[in-house]
Tab-separated table of C-alpha atoms and ligand atoms in Angstrom:
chain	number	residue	atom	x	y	z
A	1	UNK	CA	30.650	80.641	103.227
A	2	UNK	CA	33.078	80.644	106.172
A	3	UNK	CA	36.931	81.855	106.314
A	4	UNK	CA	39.108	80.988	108.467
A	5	UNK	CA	38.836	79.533	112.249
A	6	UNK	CA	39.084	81.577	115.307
A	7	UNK	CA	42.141	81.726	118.173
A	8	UNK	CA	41.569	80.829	121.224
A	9	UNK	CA	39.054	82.259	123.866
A	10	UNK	CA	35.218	82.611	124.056
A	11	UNK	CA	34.015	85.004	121.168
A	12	UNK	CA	31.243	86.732	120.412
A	13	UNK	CA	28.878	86.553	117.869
A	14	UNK	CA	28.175	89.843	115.376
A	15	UNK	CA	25.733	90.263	113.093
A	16	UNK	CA	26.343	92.948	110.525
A	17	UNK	CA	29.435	93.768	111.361
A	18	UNK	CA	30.685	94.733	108.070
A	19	UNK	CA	28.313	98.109	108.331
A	20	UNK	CA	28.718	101.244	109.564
A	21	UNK	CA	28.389	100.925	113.734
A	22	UNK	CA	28.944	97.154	113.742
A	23	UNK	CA	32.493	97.333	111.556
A	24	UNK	CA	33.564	100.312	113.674
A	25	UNK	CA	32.523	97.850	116.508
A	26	UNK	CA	34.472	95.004	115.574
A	27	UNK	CA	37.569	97.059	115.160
A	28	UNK	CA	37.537	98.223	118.537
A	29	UNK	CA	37.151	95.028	120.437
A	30	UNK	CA	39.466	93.477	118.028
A	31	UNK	CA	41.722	96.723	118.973
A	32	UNK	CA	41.192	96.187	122.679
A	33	UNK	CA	42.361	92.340	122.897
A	34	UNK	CA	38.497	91.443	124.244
A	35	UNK	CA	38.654	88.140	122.440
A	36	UNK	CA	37.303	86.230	119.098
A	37	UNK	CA	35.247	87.512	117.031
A	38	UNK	CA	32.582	85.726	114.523
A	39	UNK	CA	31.102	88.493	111.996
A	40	UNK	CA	27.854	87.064	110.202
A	41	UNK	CA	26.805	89.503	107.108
A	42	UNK	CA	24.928	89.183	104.315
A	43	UNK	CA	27.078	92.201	102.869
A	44	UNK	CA	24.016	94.047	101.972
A	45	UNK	CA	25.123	97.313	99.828
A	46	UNK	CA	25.620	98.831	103.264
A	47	UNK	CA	27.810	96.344	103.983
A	48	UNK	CA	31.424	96.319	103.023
A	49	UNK	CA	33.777	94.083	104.091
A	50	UNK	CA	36.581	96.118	102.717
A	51	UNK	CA	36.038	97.819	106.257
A	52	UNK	CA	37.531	94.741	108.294
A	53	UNK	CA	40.845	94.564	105.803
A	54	UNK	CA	43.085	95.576	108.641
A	55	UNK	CA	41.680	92.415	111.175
A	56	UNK	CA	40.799	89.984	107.967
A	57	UNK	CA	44.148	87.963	108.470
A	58	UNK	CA	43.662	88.021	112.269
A	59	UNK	CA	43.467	84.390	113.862
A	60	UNK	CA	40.812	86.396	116.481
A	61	UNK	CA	38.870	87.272	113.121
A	62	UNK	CA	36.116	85.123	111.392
A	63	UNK	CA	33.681	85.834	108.780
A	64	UNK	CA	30.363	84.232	107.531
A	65	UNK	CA	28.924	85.726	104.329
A	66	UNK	CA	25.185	84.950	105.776
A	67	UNK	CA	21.665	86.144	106.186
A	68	UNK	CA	20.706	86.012	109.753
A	69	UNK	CA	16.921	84.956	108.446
A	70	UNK	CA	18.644	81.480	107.378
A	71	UNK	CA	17.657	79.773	111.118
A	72	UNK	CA	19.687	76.483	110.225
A	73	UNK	CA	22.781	78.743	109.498
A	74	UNK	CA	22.487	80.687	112.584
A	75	UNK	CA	21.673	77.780	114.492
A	76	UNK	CA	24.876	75.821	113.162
A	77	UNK	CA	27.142	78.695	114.216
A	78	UNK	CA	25.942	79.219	117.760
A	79	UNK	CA	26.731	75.531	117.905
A	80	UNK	CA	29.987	75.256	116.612
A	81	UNK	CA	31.404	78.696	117.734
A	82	UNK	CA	29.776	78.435	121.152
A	83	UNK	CA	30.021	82.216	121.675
A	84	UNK	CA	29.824	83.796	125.195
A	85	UNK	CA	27.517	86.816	123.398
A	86	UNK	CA	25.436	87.850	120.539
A	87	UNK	CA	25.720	91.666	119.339
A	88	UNK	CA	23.099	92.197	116.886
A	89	UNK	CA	23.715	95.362	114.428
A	90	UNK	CA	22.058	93.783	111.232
A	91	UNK	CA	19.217	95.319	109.890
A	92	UNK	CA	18.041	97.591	106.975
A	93	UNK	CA	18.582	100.989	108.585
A	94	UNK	CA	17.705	104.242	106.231
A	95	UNK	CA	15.021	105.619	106.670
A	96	UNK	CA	14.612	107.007	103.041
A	97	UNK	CA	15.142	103.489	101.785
A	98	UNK	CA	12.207	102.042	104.193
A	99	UNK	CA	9.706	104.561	102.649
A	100	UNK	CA	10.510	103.875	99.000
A	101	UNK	CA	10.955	100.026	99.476
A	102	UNK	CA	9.361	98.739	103.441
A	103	UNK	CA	9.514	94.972	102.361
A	104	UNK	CA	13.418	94.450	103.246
A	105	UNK	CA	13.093	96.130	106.469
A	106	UNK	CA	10.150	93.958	107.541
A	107	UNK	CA	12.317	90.982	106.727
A	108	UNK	CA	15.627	91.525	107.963
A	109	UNK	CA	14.206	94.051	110.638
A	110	UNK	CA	11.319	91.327	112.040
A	111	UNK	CA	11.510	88.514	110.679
A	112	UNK	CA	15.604	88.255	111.231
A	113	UNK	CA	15.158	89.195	114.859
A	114	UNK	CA	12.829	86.721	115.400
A	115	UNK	CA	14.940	84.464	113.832
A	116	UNK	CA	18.026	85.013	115.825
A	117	UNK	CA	16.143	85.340	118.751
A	118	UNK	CA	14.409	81.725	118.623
A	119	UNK	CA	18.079	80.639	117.800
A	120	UNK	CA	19.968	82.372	120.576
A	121	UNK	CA	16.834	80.725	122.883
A	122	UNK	CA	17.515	77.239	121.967
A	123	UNK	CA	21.599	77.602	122.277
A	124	UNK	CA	21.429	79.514	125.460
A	125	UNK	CA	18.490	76.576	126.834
A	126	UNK	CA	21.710	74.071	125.886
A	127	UNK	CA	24.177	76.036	128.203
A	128	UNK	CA	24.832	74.914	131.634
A	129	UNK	CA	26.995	76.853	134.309
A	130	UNK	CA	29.197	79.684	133.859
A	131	UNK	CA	28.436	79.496	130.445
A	132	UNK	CA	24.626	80.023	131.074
A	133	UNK	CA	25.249	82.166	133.558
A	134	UNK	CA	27.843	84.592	131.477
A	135	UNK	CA	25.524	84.365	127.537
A	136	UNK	CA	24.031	87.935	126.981
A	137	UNK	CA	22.026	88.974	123.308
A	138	UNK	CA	22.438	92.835	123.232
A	139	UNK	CA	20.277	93.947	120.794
A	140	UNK	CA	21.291	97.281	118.903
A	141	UNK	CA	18.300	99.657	118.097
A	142	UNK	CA	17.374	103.073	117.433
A	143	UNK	CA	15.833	106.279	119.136
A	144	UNK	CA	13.258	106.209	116.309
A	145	UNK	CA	11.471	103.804	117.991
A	146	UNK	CA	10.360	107.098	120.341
A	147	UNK	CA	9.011	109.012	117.361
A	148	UNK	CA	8.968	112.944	117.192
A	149	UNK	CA	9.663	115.744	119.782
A	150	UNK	CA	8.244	119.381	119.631
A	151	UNK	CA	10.544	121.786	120.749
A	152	UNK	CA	10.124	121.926	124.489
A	153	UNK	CA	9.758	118.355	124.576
A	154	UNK	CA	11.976	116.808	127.276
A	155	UNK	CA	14.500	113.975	125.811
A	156	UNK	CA	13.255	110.493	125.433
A	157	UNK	CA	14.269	108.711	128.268
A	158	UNK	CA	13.873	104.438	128.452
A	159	UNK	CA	9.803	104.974	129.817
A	160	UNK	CA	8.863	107.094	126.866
A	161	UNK	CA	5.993	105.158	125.399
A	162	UNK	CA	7.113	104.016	121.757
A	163	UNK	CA	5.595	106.061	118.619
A	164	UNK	CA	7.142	105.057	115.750
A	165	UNK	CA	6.512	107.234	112.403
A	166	UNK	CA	8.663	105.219	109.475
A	167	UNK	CA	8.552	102.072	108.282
A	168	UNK	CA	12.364	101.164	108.962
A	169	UNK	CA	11.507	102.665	113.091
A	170	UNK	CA	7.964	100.636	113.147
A	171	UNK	CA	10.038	97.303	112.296
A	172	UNK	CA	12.921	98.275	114.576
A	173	UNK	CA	9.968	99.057	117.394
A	174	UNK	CA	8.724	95.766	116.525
A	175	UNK	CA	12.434	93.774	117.215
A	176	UNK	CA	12.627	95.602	120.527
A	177	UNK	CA	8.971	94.403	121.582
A	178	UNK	CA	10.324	90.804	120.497
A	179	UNK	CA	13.406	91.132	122.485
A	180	UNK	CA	11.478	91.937	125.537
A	181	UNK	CA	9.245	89.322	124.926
A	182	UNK	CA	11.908	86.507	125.167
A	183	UNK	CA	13.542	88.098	128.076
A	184	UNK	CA	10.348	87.711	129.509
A	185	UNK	CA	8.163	84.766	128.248
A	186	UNK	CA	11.454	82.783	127.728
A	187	UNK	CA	14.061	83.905	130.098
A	188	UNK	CA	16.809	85.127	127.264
A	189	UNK	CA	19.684	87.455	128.959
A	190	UNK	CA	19.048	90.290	126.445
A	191	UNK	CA	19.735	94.202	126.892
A	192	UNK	CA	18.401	96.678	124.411
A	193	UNK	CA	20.382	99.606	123.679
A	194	UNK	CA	18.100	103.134	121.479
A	195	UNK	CA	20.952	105.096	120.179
A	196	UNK	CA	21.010	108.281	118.336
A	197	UNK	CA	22.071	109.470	115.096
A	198	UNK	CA	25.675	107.982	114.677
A	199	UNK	CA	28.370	109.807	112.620
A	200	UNK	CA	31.886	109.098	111.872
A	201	UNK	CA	34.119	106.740	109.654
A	202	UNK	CA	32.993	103.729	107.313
A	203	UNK	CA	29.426	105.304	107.217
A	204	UNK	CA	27.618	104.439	103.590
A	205	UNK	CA	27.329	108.101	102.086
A	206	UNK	CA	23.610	107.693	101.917
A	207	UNK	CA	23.038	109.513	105.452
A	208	UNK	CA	23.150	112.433	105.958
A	209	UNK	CA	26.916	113.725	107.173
A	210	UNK	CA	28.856	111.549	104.476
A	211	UNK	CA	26.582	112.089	101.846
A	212	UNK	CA	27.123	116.205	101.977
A	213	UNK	CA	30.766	115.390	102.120
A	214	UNK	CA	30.971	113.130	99.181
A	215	UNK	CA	28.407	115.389	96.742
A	216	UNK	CA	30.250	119.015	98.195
A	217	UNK	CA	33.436	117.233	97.307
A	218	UNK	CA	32.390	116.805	93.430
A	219	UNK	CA	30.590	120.097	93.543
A	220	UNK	CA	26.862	118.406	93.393
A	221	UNK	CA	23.819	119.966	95.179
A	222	UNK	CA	23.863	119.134	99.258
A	223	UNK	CA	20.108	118.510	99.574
A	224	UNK	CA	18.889	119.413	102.609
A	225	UNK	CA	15.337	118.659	103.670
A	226	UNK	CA	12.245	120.762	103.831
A	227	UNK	CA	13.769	124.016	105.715
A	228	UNK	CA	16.301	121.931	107.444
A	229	UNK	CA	15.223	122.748	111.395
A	230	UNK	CA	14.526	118.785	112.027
A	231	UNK	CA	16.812	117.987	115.185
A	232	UNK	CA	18.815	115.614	115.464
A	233	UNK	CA	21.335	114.274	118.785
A	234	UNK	CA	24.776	113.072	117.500
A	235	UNK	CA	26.970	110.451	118.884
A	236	UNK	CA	30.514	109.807	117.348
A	237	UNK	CA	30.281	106.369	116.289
A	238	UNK	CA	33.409	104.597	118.452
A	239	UNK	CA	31.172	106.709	121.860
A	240	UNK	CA	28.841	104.275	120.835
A	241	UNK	CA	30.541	100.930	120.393
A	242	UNK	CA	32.057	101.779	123.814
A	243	UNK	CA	28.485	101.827	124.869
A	244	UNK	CA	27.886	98.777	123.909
A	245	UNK	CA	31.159	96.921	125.455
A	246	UNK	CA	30.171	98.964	128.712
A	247	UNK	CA	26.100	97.662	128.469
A	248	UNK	CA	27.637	93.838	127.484
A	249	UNK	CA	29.724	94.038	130.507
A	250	UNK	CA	27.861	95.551	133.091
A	251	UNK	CA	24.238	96.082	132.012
A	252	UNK	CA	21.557	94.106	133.485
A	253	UNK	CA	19.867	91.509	132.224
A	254	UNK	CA	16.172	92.414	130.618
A	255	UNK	CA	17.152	96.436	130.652
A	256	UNK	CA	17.163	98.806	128.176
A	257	UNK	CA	19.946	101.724	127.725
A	258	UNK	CA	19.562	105.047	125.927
A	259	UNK	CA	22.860	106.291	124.401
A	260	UNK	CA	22.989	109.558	123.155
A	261	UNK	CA	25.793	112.288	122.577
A	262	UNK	CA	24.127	115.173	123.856
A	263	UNK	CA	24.382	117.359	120.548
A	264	UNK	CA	21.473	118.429	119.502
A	265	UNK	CA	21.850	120.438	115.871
A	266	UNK	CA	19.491	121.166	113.175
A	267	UNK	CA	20.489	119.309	110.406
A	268	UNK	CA	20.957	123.415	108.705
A	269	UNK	CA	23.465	123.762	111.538
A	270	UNK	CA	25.311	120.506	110.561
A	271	UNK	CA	25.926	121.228	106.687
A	272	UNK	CA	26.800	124.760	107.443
A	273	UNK	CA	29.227	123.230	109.862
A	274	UNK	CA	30.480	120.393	107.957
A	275	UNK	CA	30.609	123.655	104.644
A	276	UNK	CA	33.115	125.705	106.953
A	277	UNK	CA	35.541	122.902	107.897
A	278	UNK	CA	35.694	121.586	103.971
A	279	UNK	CA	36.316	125.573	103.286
A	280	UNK	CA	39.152	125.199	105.633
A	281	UNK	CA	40.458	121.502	105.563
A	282	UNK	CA	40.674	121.905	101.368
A	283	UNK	CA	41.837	124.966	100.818
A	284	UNK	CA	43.021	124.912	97.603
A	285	UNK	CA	39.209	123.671	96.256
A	286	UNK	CA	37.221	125.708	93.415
A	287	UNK	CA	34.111	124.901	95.023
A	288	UNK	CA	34.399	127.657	98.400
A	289	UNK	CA	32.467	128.803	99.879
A	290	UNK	CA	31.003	125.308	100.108
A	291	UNK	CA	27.741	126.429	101.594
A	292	UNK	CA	26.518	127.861	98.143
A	293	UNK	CA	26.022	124.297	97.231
A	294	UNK	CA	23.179	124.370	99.578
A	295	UNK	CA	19.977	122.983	97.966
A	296	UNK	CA	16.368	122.920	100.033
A	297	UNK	CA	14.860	119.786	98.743
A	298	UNK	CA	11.217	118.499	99.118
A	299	UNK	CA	10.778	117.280	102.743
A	300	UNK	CA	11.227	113.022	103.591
A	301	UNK	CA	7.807	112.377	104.142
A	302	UNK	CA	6.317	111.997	107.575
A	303	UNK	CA	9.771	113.335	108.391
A	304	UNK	CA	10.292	113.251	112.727
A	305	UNK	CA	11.094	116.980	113.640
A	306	UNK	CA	13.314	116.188	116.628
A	307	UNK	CA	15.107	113.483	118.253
A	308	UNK	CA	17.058	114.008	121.616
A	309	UNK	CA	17.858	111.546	123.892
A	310	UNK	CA	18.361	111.296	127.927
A	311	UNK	CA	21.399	109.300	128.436
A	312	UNK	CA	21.363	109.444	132.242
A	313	UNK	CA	20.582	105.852	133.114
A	314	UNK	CA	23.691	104.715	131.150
A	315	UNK	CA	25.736	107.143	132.576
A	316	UNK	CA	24.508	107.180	136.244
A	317	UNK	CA	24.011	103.364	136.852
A	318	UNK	CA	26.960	102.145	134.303
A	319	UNK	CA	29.402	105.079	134.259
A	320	UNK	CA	29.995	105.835	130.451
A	321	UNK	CA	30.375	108.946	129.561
A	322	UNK	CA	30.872	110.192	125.593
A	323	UNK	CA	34.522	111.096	125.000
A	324	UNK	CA	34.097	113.169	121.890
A	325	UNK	CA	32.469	116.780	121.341
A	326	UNK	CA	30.784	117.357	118.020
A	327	UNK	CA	32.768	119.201	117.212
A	328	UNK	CA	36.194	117.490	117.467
A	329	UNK	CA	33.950	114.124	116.343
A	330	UNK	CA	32.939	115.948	113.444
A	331	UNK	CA	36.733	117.242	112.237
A	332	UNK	CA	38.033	113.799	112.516
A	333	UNK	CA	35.201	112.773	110.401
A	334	UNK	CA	35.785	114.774	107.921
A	335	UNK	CA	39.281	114.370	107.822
A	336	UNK	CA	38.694	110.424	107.370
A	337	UNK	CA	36.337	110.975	104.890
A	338	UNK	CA	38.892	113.344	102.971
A	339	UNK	CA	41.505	111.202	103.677
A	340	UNK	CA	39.783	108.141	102.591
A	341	UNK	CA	38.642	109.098	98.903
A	342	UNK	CA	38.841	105.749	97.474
A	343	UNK	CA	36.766	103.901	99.854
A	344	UNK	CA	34.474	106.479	98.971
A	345	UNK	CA	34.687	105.502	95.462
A	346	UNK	CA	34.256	101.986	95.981
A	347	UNK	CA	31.248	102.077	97.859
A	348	UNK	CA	29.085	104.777	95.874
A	349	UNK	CA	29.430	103.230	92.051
A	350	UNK	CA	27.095	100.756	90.687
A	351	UNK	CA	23.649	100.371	92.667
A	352	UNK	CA	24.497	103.577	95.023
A	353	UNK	CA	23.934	105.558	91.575
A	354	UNK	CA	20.526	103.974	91.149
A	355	UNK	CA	19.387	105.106	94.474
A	356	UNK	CA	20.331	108.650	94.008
A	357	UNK	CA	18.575	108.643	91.284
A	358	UNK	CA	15.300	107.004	92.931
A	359	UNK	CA	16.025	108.909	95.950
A	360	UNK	CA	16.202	112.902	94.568
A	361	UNK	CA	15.954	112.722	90.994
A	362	UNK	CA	12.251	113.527	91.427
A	363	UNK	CA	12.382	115.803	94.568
A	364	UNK	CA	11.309	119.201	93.455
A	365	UNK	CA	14.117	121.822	94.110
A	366	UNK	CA	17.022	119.475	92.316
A	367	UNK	CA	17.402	118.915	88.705
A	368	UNK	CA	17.373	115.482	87.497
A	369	UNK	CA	20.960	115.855	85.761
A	370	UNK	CA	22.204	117.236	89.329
A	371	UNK	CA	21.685	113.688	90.740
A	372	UNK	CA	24.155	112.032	88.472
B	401	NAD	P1	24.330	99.743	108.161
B	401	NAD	O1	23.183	99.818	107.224
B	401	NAD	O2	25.534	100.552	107.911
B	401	NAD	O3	24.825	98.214	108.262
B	401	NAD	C1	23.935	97.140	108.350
B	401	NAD	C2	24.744	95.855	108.170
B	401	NAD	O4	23.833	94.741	108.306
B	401	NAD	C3	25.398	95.721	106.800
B	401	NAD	O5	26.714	95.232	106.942
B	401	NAD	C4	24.528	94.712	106.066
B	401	NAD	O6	25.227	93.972	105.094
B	401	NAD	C5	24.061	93.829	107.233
B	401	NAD	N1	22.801	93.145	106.951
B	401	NAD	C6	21.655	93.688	106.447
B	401	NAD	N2	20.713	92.736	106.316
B	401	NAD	C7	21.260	91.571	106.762
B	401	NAD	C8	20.796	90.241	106.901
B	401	NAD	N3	19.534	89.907	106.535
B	401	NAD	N4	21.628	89.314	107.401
B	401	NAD	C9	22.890	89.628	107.765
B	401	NAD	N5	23.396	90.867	107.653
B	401	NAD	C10	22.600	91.832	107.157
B	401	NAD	O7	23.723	100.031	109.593
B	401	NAD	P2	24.365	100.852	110.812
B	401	NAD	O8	24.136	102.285	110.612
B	401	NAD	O9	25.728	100.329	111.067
B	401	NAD	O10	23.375	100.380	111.992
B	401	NAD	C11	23.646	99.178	112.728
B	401	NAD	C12	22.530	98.959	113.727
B	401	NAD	O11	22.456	100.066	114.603
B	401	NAD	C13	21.137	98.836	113.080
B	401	NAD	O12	20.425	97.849	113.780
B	401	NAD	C14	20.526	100.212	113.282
B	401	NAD	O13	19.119	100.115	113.380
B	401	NAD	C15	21.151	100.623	114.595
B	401	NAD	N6	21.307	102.075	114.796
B	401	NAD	C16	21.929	102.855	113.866
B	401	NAD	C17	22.129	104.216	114.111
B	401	NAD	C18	22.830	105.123	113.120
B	401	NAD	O14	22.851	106.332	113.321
B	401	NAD	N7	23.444	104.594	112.047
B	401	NAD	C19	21.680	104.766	115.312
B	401	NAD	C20	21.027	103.942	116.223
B	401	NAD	C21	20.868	102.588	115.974
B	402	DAU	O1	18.246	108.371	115.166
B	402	DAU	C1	18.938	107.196	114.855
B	402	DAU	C2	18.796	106.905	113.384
B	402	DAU	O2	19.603	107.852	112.701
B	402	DAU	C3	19.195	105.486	113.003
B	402	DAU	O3	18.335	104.572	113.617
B	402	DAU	C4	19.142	105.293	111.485
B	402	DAU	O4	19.618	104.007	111.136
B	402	DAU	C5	20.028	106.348	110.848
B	402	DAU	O5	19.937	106.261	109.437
B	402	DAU	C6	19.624	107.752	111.293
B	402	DAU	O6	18.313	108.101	110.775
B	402	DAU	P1	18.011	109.557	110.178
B	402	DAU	O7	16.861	109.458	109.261
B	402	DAU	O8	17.966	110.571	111.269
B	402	DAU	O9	19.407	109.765	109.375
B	402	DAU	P2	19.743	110.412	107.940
B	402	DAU	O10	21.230	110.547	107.912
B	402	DAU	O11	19.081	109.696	106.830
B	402	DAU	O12	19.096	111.861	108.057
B	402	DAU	C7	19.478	112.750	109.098
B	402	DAU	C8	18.635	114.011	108.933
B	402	DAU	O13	19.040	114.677	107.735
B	402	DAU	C9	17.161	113.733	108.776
B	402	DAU	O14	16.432	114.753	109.423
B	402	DAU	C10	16.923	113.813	107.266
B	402	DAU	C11	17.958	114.824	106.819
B	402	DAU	N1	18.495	114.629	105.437
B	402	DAU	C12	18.983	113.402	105.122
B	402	DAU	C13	19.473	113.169	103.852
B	402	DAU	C14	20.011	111.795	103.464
B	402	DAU	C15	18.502	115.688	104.543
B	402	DAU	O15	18.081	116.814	104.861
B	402	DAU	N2	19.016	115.456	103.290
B	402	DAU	C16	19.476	114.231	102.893
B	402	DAU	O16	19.886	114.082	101.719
């Protein structure tokens, strides 16, 4: 299903842009006049188009309800739309999800890469000239790809050999290796970004930082992990969509790009954190001190201690730099997520309660009636 027709100028193609990163994404260019945009989805649970409702009427705005593993679909709109770029955000992408049910990550993951990728191959083989010359695929991915760190570990940098330790990281491991194959065997202009834990508005409150704001909100349990000292390196979600713009514009062809906030917390240190501004950004709650809600869970299984990532090649060869702290990312997150109570609503009924229940209603250290 398609609405509406674009304005005029070259756009770009998006898949899953009606997630988390890739809605935030869309909003931004949209915001920053960088031209049309085409937004394939399959509006997946973690997709929401109510997300785009500020650009939906926009003539530089057009959405296809689609599944980028349909090849004749994809193929039709690189034909018709002719964009100048693909950014590709879709995928399955919690890691909790991948362990309980791998089959949807190995589909949309792999198999949807591949299928893009053989797509983007043939348009961009059709292109002559400046168009030729100008198509890039930027392929969105994940630090998992790197595996685990011990403490002392230095940060993964873009030569750290790839150990990945989940299902949902082995399949994204698996679209990067494609990716550099067609650069390589076939010539594609692709980039690969491996990005770290993203945080900030329009995130689906199964990870991490939204889902401790939603359940301390309604007084449930916040479950955190085994003892909680897994590491992880956060990146406010808009430092990472400029990122992207900066690695589209300026990054070169057949590279990859870590991006990384430099914020390193234990994920102990981000409830506690995220407990003390609720205390003070809802004052008036019954629930204060929210940090008594904390609940150690049983542990994810095979779950990566520590993530950091080396974001000097991005910064030194392209010149972006991450505008936000963690801490001032992390108030306005909160205050969005406070502020934005109904979205919150909207996204967690139905299936969302089904997963909560698969997800901790059998973890030892949470009653089953505490899920609900
Ligand atoms: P998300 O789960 O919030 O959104 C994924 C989007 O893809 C949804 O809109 C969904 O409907 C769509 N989608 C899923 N399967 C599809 C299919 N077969 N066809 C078309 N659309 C489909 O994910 P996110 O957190 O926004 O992550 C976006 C990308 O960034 C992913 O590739 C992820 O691996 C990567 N990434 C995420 C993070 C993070 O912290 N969230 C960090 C690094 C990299
Ligand atoms: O590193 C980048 C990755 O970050 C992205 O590629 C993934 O798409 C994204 O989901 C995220 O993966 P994580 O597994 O790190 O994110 P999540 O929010 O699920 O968990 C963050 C940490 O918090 C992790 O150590 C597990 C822990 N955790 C998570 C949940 C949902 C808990 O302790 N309790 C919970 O209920």
């Amino acid at each position: 299903m398609e609405t509406k027709q674009k304005d005029a100028g070259t756009p770009i193609l998006v898949t899953g842009g009606a997630g988390f990163i890739g809605s935030n994404f869309v909003l931004e260019w949209l915001a920053a006049g960088k031209g049309p945009v085409v937004n394939l989805d399959k509006l997946t649970y973690a997709g929401n188009h109510e997300n785009l409702v500020t650009v939906e009427e926009s003539p530089a705005y057009t959405f296809i309800h689609g599944d980028i593993c349909d090849a004749a679909l994809v193929k039709g709109l690189l034909e018709k739309h002719r964009p100048r770029a693909v950014v590709h955000f879709a995928a399955e992408s919690h890691v909790d999800r991948s362990i309980h049910g791998p089959e949807a990550f190995l589909r949309t993951n792999i198999d949807g890469t591949f299928t893009l990728l053989q797509a983007a191959r043939a348009y961009f083989g059709s292109l002559t000239g400046e168009e030729r010359d100008g198509f890039r695929f930027l392929h969105v991915s994940t630090d998992e790809v790197y595996g685990t760190l011990e403490p002392e570990d230095p940060a993964f940098h873009e030569e750290t050999p790839y150990a990945p330790n989940s299902p949902y990281a082995a399949s994204k491991a698996a679209s990067d290796h494609l990716v550099r194959a067609w650069v390589h065997t076939y010539g594609l202009p692709a980039m690969i970004t491996n990005c770290s834990n993203n945080y900030g508005p329009y995130q689906f409150p199964e990870k991490l930082i939204p889902l401790m704001i939603a359940n301390a909100r309604k007084g449930k349990p916040l479950p955190v992990y085994g003892d909680g000292q897994q590491v992880r390196d956060w990146l406010y979600v808009t430092d990472h969509c400029r990122a992207l713009m900066t690695v589209l514009e300026r990054g070169q062809v057949g590279e990859t790009y870590n991006v990384g906030g430099g914020n390193q917390r234990s994920n102990l240190e981000v409830v506690t954190t995220l407990c003390a501004l609720l205390d003070e950004l809802s004052p008036e709650s019954p629930l204060k001190p929210h940090k008594q809600l904390i609940t150690y869970v049983a542990d994810r299984p095979g779950h990566d201690r520590r993530y950091a990532i080396d974001a000097r090649k991005l910064e030194g060869e392209l010149g972006w730099r991450a505008q936000e702290s963690f801490e001032t990312g992390l108030r306005k997150t909160v205050e969005w997520y406070l502020a934005n109570t109904a979205w919150v609503g909207s996204v967690t009924s139905g299936a969302y309660q089904q997963w909560v229940k698969q997800n901790y209603g059998t973890r030892e250290g949470i009653a089953a009636e505490e899920t609900r």
